[in-house]
Amino acid sequence: MPQDRQKKNGNVKTYNLDKSVRQIALESMVDIMENGEYCDKVLHKMMKKYQTMDRRDRAFLKRLVEGTVERCIEIDYVINRYSKLPIDKQKPVVREILRMAVYQVMYMDQVPDSAACNEAVKLACTNHLIPLKGFVNGVVRNVIRFYQDTPYPKAKEDPVKHLSIWYSMPEWIVARFMEQYGMAETEEILAGFLDDDKGISLRCNYTNASGEEIVSSLNAQGVKVEEGKVFSSALRIRGYGSLDELEAFKKGWVQVQDESSLIVGEIAPVKEDSVVIDVCAAPGGKSIHLADKMKGSGLIRACDITKDKVTLIRQNLIRTGFHNVKLKKQDAREFIPEWENTADVVVADLPCSGLGVIGHKPDIKYKTRPKDIKALAGQQREILQNVYRYLKKDGVLLYSTCTIAPEENEEQAAWIAGNLPLEPIPLQEKLPDILKEKVQGEHIQILPDMAGGDGFFLAAFRRKETEK
């Protein structure tokens, strides 16, 4: 749906795209679903490559790609009902053309069914699949005619399959959630993942600007702003084109950070002269939160394992202007002797299965496998056995993940308390009232949408002694 002309400041600006927006979306889908690339990185790459797209086209591209990825299991189920050739037997490009077309038919009311079908046929021709244009046309037309009468698996007969298809979630994840939380709460979690009206969560950097200045700036650019659900420093925004266009973002007044993950910085016992080590810090949200809380003083060591991750933290630091954060490319499993017994706080927001962030990273549910959870839990323990040694006596370790898998959360917290010289710190009194009832013993498991967004886990520990 390319636009040939764009209005800007009362003038008409002409630009040309060498590809249609649907072609760009198709290439994105092939990268994500066929080649295993990450959805957010692919979209960022495409937005940067095709900077001449106007705001409407960018929004269309983002909605089409993210929506198709998010609903892919249901879409495949529908396609298989009305295609003689099963989805997994089709050519990759044909498969992605059909998925995008069916998503438009089922979920994009502003796209006429005829346009979804015609554009799918055009994509087949553009991508040297002319002999298959009749097949594409036939499948999409069948879906248009019959999809509203498609029989879905019944909850009473097969609850796992029912929820899997209805909410586009792999069956193994549905089964895990049902075992942990039961049918009703599992359905609430899955519905929360598919909430299209969440917007994006921002945290205000009050060192750089007041809340009033930030909200006023966003409103002046036509952005819809709501207060956070849990923390006063959080905002949720909708109705913007690109973050890079927002004055508040460019000036470093705000940082993208889901509200549930703000808990780490909010409860961290830091003072203006504290030493903090953030061992897996990219993209830098928690380090910057603590830098803001420490008013730019003290010392924060922010580390991550690759040059690209460290570069991402650096870009956010340059934008936000904090100078009390020192960066290091470092594998958290490797010990740094000179850091031993130096930190007041160690932030260990460790690599995890990511089952709590499926709502805004939908491709995670296709990439993660049950065996990955066990492997990640082992990796987390390697890191924890190493980084607790950075703490001073009475220093605090904050262990967190963005998953809702017990092996990485509750079981890991129990392992820490039983195997490391650390004692759990009760969280009840440190949390806002809205979250206090969610505390389970000495840790908190936030399910998706409890805090307005992601699933998140946090446990805090104090070091009992230091090695001589």
XYZ file of C-alpha atoms in Angstrom, residues 37 63 68 110 126 142 203 209 222 235 273-274 378 400 412 416 421:
17
model
C 15.558 -13.671 12.609
C 0.869 -3.937 12.050
C 0.800 -12.003 11.175
C -9.530 -1.276 6.867
C 6.422 -10.149 -8.359
C -11.848 -19.804 0.010
C 9.959 5.500 32.146
C 12.993 16.727 32.844
C -0.169 14.419 19.136
C 3.817 6.409 31.062
C 27.466 7.231 46.246
C 26.524 3.581 45.607
C 21.865 -24.026 34.178
C 15.137 -11.109 37.817
C 16.080 -20.621 40.983
C 20.170 -19.255 45.460
C 25.880 -17.125 51.078
